[in-house]
Short mmCIF file of C-alpha atoms in Angstrom, two decimals:
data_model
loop_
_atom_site.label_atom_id
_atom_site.label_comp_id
_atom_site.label_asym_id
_atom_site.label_seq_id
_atom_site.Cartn_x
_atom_site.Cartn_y
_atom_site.Cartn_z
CA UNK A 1 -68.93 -17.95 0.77
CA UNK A 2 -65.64 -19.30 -0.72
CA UNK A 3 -63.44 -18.28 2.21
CA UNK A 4 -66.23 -19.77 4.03
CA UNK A 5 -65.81 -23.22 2.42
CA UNK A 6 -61.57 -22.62 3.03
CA UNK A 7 -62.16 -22.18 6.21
CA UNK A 8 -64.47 -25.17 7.42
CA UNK A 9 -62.12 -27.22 5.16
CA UNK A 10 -59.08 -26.23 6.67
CA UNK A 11 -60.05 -27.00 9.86
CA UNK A 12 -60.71 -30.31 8.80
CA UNK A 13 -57.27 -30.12 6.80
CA UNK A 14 -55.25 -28.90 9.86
CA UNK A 15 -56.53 -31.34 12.33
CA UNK A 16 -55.72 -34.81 9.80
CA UNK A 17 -52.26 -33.23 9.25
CA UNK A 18 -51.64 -32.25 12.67
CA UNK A 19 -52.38 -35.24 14.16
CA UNK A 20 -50.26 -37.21 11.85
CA UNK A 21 -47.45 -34.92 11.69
CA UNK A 22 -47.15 -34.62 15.65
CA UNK A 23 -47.63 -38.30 16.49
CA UNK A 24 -44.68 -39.15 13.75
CA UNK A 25 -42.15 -36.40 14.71
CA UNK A 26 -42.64 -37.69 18.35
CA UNK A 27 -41.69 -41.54 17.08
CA UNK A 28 -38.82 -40.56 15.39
CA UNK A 29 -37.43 -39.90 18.51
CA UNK A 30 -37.87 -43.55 19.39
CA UNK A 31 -36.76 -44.86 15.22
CA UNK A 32 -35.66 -46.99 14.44
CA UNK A 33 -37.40 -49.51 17.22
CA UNK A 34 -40.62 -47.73 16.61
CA UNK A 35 -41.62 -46.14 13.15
CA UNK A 36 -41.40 -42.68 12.67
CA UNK A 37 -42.74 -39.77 10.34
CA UNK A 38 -41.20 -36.92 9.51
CA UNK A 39 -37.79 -35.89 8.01
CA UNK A 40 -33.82 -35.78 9.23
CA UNK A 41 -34.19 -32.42 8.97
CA UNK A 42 -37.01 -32.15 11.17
CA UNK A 43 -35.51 -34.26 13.72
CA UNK A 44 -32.11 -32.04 13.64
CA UNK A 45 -33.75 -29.06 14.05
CA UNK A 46 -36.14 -29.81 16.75
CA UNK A 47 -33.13 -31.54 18.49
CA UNK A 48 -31.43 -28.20 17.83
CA UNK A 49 -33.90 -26.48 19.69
CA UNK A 50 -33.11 -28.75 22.71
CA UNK A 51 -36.82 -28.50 23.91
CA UNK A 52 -36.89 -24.58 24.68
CA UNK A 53 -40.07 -23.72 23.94
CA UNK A 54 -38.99 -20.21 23.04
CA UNK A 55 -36.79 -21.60 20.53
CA UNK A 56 -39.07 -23.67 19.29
CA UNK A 57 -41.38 -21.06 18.61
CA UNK A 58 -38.98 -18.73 16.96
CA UNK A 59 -37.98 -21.55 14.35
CA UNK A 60 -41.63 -22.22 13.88
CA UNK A 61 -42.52 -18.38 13.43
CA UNK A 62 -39.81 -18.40 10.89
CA UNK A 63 -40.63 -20.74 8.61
CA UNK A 64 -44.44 -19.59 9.10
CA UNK A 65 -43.67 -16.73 7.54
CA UNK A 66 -41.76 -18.02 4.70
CA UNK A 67 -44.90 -20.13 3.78
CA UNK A 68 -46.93 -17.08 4.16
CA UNK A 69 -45.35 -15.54 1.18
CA UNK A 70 -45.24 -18.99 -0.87
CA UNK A 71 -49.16 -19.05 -0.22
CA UNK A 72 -50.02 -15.71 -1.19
CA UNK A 73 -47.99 -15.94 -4.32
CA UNK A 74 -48.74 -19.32 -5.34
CA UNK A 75 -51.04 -21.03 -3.26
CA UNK A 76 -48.40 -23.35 -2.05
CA UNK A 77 -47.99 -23.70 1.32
CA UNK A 78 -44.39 -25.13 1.32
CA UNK A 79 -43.20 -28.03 2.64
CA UNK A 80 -42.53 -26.31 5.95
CA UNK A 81 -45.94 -26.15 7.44
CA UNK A 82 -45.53 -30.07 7.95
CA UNK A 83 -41.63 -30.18 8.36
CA UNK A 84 -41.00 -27.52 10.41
CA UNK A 85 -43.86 -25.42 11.71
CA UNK A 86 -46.27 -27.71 12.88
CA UNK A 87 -44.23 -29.88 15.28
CA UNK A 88 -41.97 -26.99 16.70
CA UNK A 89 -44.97 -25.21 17.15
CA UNK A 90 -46.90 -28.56 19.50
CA UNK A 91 -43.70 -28.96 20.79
CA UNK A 92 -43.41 -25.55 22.23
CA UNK A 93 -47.01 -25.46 22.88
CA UNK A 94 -46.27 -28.65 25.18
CA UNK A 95 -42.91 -27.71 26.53
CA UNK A 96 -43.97 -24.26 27.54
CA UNK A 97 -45.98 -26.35 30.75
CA UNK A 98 -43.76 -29.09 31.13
CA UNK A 99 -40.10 -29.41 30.19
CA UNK A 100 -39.36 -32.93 30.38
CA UNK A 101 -38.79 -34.02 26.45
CA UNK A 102 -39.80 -37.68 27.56
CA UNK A 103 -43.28 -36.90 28.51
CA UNK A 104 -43.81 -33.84 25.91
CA UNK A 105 -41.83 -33.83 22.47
CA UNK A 106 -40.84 -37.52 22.57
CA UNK A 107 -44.48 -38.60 23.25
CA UNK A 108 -46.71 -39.48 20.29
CA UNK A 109 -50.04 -38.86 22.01
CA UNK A 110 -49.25 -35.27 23.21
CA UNK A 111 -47.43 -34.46 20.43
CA UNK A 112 -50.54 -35.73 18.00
CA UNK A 113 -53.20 -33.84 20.25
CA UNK A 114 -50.87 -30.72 20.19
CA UNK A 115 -50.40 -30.75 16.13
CA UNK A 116 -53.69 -31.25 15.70
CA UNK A 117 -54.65 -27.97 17.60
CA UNK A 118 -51.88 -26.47 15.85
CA UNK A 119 -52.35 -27.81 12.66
CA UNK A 120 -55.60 -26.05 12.34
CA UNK A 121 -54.79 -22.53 13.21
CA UNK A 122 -51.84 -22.92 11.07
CA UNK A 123 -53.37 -24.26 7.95
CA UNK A 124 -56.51 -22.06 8.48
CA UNK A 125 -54.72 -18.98 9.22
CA UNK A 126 -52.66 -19.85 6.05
CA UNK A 127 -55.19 -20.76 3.58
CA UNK A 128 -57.34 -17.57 4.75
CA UNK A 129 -55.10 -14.52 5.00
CA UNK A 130 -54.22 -14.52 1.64
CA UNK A 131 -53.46 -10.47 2.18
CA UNK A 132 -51.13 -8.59 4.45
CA UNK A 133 -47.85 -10.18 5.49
CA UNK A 134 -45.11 -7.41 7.17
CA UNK A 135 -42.84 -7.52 4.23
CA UNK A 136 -39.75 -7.34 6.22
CA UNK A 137 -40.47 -10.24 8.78
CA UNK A 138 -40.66 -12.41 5.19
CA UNK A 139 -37.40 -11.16 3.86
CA UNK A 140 -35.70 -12.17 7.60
CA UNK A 141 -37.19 -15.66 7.17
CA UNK A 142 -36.31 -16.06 3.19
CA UNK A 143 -32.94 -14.55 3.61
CA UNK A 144 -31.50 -15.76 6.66
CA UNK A 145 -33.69 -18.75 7.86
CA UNK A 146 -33.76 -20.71 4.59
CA UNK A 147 -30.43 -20.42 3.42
CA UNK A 148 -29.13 -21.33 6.92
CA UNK A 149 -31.55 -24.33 6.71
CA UNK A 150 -30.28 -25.37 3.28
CA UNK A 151 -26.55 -25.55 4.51
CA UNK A 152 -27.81 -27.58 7.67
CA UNK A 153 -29.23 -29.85 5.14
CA UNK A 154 -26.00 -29.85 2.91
CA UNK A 155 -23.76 -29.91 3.61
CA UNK A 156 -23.45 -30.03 7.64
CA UNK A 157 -25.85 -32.89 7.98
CA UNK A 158 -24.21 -35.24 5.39
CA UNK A 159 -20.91 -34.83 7.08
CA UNK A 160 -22.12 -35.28 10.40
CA UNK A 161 -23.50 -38.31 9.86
CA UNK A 162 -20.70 -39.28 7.82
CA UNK A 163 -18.25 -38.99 10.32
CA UNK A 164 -20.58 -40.68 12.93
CA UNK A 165 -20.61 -43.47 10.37
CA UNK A 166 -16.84 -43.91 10.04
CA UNK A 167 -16.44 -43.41 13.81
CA UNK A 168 -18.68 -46.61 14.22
CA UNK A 169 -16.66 -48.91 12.93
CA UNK A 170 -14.33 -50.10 9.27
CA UNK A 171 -17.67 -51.36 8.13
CA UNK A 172 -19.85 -48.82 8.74
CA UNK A 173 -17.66 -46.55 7.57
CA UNK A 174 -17.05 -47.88 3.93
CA UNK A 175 -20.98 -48.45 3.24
CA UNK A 176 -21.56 -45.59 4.78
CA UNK A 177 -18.97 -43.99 2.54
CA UNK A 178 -20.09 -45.27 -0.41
CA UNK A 179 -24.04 -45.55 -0.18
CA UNK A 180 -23.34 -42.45 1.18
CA UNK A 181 -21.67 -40.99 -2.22
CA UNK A 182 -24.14 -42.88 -3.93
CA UNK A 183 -26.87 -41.25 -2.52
CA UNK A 184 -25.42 -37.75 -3.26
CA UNK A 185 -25.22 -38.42 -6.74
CA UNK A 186 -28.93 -40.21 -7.13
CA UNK A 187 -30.60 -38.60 -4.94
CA UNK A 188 -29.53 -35.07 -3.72
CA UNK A 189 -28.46 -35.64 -0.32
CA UNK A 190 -26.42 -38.24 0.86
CA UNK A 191 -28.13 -38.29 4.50
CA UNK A 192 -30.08 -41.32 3.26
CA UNK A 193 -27.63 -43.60 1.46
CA UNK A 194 -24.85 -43.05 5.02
CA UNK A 195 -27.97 -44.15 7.22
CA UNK A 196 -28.26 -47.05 5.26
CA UNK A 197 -24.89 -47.40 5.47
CA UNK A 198 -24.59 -47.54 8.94
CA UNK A 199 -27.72 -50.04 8.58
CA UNK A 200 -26.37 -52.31 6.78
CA UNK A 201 -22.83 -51.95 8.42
CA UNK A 202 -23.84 -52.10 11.86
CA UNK A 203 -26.72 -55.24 10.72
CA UNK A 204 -23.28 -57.31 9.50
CA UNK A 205 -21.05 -56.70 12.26
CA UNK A 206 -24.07 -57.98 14.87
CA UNK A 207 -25.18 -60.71 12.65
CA UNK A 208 -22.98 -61.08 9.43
CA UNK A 209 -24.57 -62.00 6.12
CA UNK A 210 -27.99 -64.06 6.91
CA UNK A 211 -31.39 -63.79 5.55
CA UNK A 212 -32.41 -60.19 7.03
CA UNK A 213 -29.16 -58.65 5.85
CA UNK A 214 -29.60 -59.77 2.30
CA UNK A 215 -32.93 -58.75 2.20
CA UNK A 216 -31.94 -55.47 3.06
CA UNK A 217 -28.79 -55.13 0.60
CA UNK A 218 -31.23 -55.97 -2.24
CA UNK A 219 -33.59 -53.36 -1.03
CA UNK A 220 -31.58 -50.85 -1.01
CA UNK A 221 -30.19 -52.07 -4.32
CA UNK A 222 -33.71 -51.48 -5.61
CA UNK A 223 -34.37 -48.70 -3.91
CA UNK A 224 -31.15 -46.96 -5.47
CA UNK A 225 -31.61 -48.56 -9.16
CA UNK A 226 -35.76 -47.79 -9.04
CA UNK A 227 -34.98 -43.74 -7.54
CA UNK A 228 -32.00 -43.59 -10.15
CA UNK A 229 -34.19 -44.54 -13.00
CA UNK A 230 -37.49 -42.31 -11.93
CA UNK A 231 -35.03 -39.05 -11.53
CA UNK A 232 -33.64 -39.96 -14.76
CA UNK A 233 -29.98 -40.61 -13.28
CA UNK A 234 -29.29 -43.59 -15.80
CA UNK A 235 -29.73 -40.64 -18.93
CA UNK A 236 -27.38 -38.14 -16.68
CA UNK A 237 -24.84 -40.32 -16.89
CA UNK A 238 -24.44 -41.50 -19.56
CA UNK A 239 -24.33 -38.04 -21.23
CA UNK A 240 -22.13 -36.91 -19.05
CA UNK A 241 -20.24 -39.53 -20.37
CA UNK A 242 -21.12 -38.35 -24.20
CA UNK A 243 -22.56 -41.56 -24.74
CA UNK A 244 -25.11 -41.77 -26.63
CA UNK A 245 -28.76 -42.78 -25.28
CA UNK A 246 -29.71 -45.68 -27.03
CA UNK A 247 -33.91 -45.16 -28.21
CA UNK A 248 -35.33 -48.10 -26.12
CA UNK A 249 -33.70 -46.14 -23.00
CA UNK A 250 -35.89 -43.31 -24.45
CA UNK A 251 -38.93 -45.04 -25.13
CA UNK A 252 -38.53 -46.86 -21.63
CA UNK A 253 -38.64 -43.42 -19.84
CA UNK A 254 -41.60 -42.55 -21.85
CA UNK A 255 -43.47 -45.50 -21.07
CA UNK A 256 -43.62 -44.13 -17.28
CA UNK A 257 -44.25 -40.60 -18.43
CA UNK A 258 -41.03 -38.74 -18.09
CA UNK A 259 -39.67 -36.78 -21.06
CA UNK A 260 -35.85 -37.69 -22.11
CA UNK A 261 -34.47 -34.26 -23.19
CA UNK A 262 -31.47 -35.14 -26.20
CA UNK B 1 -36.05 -42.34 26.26
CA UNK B 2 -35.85 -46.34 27.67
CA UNK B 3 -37.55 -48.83 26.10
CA UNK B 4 -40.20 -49.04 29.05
CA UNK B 5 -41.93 -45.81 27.78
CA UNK B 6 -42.10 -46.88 24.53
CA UNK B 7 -44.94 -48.90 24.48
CA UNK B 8 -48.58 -49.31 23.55
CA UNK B 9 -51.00 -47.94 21.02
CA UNK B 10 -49.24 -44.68 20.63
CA UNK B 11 -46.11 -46.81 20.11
CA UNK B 12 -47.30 -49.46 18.49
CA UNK B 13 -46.48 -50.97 15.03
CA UNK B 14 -50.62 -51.26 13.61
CA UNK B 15 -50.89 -47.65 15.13
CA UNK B 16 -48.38 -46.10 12.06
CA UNK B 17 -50.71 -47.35 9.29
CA UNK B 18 -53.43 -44.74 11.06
CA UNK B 19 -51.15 -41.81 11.20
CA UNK B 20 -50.24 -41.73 7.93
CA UNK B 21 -53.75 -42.52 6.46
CA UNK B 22 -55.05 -38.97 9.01
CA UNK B 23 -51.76 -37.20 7.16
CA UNK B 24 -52.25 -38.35 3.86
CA UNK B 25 -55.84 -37.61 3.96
CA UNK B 26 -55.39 -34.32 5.35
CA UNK B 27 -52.33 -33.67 2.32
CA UNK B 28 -54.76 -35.31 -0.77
CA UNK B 29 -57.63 -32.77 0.66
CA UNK B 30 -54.80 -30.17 0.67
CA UNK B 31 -54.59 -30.80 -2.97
CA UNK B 32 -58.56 -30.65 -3.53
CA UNK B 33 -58.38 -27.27 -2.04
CA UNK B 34 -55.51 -26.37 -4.43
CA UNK B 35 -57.68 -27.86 -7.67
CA UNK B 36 -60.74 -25.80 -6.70
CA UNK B 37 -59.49 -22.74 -4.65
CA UNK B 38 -56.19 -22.25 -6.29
CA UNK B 39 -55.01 -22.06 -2.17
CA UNK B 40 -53.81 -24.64 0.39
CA UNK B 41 -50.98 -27.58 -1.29
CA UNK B 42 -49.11 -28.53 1.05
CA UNK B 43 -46.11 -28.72 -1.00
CA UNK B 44 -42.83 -26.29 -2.32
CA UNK B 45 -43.95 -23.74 -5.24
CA UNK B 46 -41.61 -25.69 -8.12
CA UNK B 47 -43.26 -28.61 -6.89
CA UNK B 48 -46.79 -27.32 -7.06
CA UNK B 49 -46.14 -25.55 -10.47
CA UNK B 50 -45.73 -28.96 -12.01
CA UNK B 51 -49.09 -29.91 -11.21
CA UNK B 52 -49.84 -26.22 -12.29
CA UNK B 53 -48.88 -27.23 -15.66
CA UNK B 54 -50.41 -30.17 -15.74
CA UNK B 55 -54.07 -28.27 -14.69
CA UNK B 56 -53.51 -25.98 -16.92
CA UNK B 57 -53.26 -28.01 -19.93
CA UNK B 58 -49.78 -28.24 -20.39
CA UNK B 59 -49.51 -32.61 -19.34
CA UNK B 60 -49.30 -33.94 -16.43
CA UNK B 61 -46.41 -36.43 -17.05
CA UNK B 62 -43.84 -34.64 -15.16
CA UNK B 63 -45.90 -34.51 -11.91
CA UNK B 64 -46.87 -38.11 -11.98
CA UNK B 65 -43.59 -39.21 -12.54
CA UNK B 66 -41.74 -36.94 -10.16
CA UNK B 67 -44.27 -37.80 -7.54
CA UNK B 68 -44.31 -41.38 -8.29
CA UNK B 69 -40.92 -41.92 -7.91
CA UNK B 70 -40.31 -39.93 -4.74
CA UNK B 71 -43.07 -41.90 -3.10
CA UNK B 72 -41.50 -45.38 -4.15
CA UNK B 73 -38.16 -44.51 -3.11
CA UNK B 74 -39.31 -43.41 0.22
CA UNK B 75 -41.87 -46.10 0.95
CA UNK B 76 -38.35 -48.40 0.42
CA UNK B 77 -36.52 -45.80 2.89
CA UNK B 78 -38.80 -44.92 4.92
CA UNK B 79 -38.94 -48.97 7.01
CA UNK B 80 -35.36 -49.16 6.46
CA UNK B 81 -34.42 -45.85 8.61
CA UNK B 82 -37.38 -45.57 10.95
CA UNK B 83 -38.08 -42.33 9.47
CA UNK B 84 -40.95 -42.08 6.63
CA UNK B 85 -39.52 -39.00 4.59
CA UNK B 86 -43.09 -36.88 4.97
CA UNK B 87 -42.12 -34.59 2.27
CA UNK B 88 -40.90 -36.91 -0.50
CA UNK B 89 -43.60 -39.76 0.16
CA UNK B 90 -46.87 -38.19 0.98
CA UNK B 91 -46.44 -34.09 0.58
CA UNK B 92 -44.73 -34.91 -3.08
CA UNK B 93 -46.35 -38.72 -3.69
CA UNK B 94 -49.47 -38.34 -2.90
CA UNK B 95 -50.35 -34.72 -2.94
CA UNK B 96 -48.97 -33.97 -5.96
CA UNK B 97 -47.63 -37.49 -7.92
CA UNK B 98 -51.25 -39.50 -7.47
CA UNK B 99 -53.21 -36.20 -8.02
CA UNK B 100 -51.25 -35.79 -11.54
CA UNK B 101 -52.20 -39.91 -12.60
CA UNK B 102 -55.57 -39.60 -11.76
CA UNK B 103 -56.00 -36.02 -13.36
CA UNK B 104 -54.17 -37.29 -16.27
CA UNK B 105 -56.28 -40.15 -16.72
CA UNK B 106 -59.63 -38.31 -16.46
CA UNK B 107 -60.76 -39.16 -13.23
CA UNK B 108 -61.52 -35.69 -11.29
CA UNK B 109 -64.21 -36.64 -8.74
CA UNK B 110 -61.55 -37.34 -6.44
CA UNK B 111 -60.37 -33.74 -6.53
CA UNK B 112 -63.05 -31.89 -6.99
CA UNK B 113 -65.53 -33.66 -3.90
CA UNK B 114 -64.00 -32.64 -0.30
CA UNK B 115 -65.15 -35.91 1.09
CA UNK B 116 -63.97 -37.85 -1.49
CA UNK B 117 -60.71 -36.44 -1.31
CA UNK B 118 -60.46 -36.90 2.14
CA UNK B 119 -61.09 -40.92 1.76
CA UNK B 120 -58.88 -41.01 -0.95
CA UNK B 121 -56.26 -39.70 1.00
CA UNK B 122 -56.55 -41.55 3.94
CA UNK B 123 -57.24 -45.60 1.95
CA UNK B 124 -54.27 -44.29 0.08
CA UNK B 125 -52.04 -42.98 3.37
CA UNK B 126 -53.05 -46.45 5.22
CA UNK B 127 -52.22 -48.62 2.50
CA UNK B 128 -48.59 -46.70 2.29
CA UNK B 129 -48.32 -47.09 6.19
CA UNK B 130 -49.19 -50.88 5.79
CA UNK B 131 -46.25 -51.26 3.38
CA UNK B 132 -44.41 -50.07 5.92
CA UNK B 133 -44.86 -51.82 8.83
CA UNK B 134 -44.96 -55.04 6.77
CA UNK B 135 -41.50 -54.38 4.94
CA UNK B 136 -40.21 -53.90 8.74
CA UNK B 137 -41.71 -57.19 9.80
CA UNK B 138 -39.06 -58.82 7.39
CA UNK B 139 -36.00 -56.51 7.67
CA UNK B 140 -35.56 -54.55 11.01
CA UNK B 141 -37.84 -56.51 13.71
CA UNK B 142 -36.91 -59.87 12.46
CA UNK B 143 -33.38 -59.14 14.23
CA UNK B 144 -31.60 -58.76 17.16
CA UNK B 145 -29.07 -56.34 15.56
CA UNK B 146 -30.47 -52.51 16.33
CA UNK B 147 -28.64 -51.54 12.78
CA UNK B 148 -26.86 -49.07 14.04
CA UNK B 149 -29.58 -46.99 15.84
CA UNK B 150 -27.43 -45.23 18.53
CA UNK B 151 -25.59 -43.89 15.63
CA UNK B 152 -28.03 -42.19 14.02
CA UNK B 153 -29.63 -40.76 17.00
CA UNK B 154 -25.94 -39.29 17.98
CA UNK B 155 -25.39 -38.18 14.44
CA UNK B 156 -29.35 -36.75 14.82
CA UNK B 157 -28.39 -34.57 17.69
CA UNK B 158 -25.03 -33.82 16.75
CA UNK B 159 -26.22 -32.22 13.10
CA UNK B 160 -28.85 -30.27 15.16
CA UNK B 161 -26.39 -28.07 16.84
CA UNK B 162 -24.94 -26.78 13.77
CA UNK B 163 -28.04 -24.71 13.02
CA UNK B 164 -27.79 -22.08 15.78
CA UNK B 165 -24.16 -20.52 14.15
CA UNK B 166 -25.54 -21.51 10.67
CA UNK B 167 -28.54 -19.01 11.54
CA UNK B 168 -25.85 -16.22 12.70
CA UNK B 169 -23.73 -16.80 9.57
CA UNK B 170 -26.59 -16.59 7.47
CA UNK B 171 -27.94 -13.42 8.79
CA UNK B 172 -24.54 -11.97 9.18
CA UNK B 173 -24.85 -12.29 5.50
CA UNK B 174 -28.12 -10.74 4.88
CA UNK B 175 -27.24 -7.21 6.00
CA UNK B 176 -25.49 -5.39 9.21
CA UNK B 177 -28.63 -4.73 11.24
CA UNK B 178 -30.00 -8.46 11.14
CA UNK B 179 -26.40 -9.54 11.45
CA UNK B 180 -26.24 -7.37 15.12
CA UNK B 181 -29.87 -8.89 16.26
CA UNK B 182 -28.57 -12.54 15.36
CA UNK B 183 -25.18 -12.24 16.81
CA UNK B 184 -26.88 -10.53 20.25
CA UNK B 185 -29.50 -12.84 20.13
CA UNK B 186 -27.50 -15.78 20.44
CA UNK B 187 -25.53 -14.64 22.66
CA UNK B 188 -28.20 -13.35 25.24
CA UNK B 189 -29.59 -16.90 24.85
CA UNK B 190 -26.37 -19.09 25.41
CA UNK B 191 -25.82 -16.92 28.22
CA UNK B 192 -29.25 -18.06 29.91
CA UNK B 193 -28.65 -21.51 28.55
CA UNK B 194 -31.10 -22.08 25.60
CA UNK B 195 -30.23 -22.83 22.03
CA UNK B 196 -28.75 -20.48 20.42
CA UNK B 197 -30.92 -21.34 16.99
CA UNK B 198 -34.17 -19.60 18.97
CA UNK B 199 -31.93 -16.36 19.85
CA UNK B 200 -30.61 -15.41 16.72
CA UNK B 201 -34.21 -16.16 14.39
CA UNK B 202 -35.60 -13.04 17.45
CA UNK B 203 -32.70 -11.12 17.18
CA UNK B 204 -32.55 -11.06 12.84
CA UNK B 205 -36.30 -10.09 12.96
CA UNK B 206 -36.57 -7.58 15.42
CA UNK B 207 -33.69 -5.87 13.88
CA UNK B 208 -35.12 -6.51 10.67
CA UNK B 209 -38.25 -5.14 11.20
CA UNK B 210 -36.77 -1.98 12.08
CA UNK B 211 -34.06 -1.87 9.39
CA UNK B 212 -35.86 -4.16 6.65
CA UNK B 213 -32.99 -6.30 4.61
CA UNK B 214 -32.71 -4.45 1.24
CA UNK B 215 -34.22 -5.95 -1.91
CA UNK B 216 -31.84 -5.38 -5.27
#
């Protein structure tokens, strides 16, 4: 009766993400004139896979098998089912008929109507089969597929888009540079701050400071002083600094539920 | 990719607010499974394990204010870039960061009724996706400048092709067998002219079904 219940729900489960997941990987491939949904990562690897549905497939099997284990110990499914599996998976479902990216990958509709179907075998087969996973096709994908995903992530993608950053220009390059370091530091990768680097650089060279522009310097001023305050850079620092965190600091962080450790 | 294609509904800017409310419905209901069946977040065990805690009896400040703050900084990042971080915003914000506040403030129903979690989900996901698109009405489409987009798309594709050698590297590292089936792999596939990424993630696991990697 219970895996009943999973079941019907994770139809229901798969479908909602599916859709959602396919039609946004598909618009990132038109960001930023269109919004997208997804991750840099996802859009580096499926642009690594260079629509090849085999390829696809294999970096989707991979990273199924990785959440197979995470489910079965945990119940977690991983962020990978919605990163990575899911829109390799209705991309190479798509690509395997028709090759041409424009009409299959970079599409929202097919893409949406291809993660959907996805989506719920994927979720359902996960959520299910909490039992027998060949033990050695996990180890391949935690050994060799994550780490290799982890140094795409950092540090190959940060310097990539670094260096496209400083190859666009002296202004580009220096926000780029140091949003860029910035974003390393506050938030873990600095994929984020260079993008918004290269926004803001590349918004000032077409249109130098007017109202847009300064709306989006203070934004991302916010967006770096509210993300530095809720990962509690502000109390890093200054002990790295062997400063001493003044109480209201303290009683600040408490007030929004996070726990300053002295 | 030309700007002739991208057009209508599936393009459009009202048409985001709907994805994200199907996602973010589909990732809150995600999370009802977890509360009831101990089976099906869609999120990262360390990530899950704070909510864990939280369930558990152990406080559910750190998940609320992990998610909470991934989900603002994102819902900041997300118009800015053209990309909404899926992960940090709804996987981490709303699947495990609004879960924790509501759980922490007593309200359950949400978690423990399927349907309920699905609508909470989804009003939640399309008021996210509204944010959005109305943050871009003042920054990005209120411009002529495309801030830069050409870069990022290079830089996109350029960081992509680093992942077929990382994959070799990486296996090379994991033992001598899988190391073989990645390096042959990729090479079997660059000489028919695919990506090299798909070749060497066949090659590691055939050989490493035969010879599994050894566990110390």
């Amino acid at each position: 009766m219970v895996t009943l219940m999973i079941v019907l729900k994770s139809i229901v489960i798969g479908a909602l993400v599916g859709f959602g997941v396919g039609a946004g990987a598909a618009r990132m491939f038109h960001a930023p004139n269109v919004q997208g949904m997804g991750a840099f990562r996802t859009f580096g690897e499926l642009n690594a896979c260079a629509g090849d549905p085999i390829s696809h497939f294999s970096f989707g099997l991979g990273f199924l098998f990785n959440s197979w284990a995470s489910v079965v110990g945990a119940g977690a499914l991983t962020q990978d089912v919605d990163h990575r599996v899911i829109p390799n998976w209705a991309a190479a479902v798509l690509l395997w008929r028709n090759k041409n990216v424009a009409e299959t990958l970079h599409n929202p509709k097919q893409m949406a109507i291809a993660g959907a179907a996805v989506g719920v075998v994927v979720v359902t087969l996960l959520n299910s089969t909490a039992t027998a996973i060949p033990e050695s096709m996990q180890l391949v994908a935690t050994k060799v597929l994550v780490p290799a995903a982890n140094w795409l992530i950092n540090p190959i993608m940060p310097i990539v888009f670094w260096m496209a950053a400083m190859d666009a220009g002296k202004r580009t390059g220096i926000w780029g540079t140091v949003l860029g370091g910035l974003s390393h530091l506050v938030m873990g990768n600095a994929v984020p701050g260079i993008v918004l680097g290269i926004l803001i650089g590349k918004g000032l060279d077409d249109s130098g400071w007017n109202k847009i522009t300064k709306s989006m310097f203070i934004a991302v001023i916010l967006l770096f002083v509210f993300s530095g305050f809720f990962r509690g850079f502000d109390v890093a620092l200054l002990k790295s600094m062997y400063v001493e965190i003044p109480q209201w600091l303290i009683e600040l962080h408490e007030t929004f539920g996070s726990v300053v450790k002295k | 990719m030309g700007e002739w294609q991208a057009k209508g509904f599936w393009y459009s800017e009202w048409a985001f607010p709907l994805f994200v409310a199907c996602l973010a419905s589909g990732i809150f209901a995600g999370t009802h499974l977890y509360y009831v069946y101990h089976v099906g977040a869609f999120n990262d065990i360390a990530i899950v394990a704070m909510l864990e805690a939280g369930i558990k009896g152990g406080g559910y400040g750190a998940a609320a204010a992990f998610g909470a703050s991934f989900l603002f900084a994102r819902i900041l990042e997300g118009p800015l870039v053209g990309i909404l971080d899926i992960g940090g915003s709804l996987q981490t914000g709303i699947g495990i960061g609004v879960p924790a506040l509501m759980l922490g403030a007593g309200f359950t129903a949400p978690l423990t009724s399927f349907p309920l979690a699905l609508a909470t989900g989804a009003l939640l996901g399309f008021i996210i996706g509204t944010v959005i698109i109305m943050i871009r009405k003042y920054t990005i489409n209120a411009s002529n400048s495309t801030f830069g987009a050409d870069v990022m798309m290079g830089a996109g594709n350029a960081a992509g092709r680093y992942l077929g050698p990382l994959i070799v590297i990486s296996a090379i590292m994991a033992s001598i067998p899988v190391g073989l089936g990645a390096t042959a792999g990729a090479a079997i596939f660059y000489y028919y002219n695919k990506p090299i990424a798909g070749g060497a993630i066949i090659g590691a696991m055939i050989l490493g079904a035969i010879f599994p990697i050894p566990t110390q």
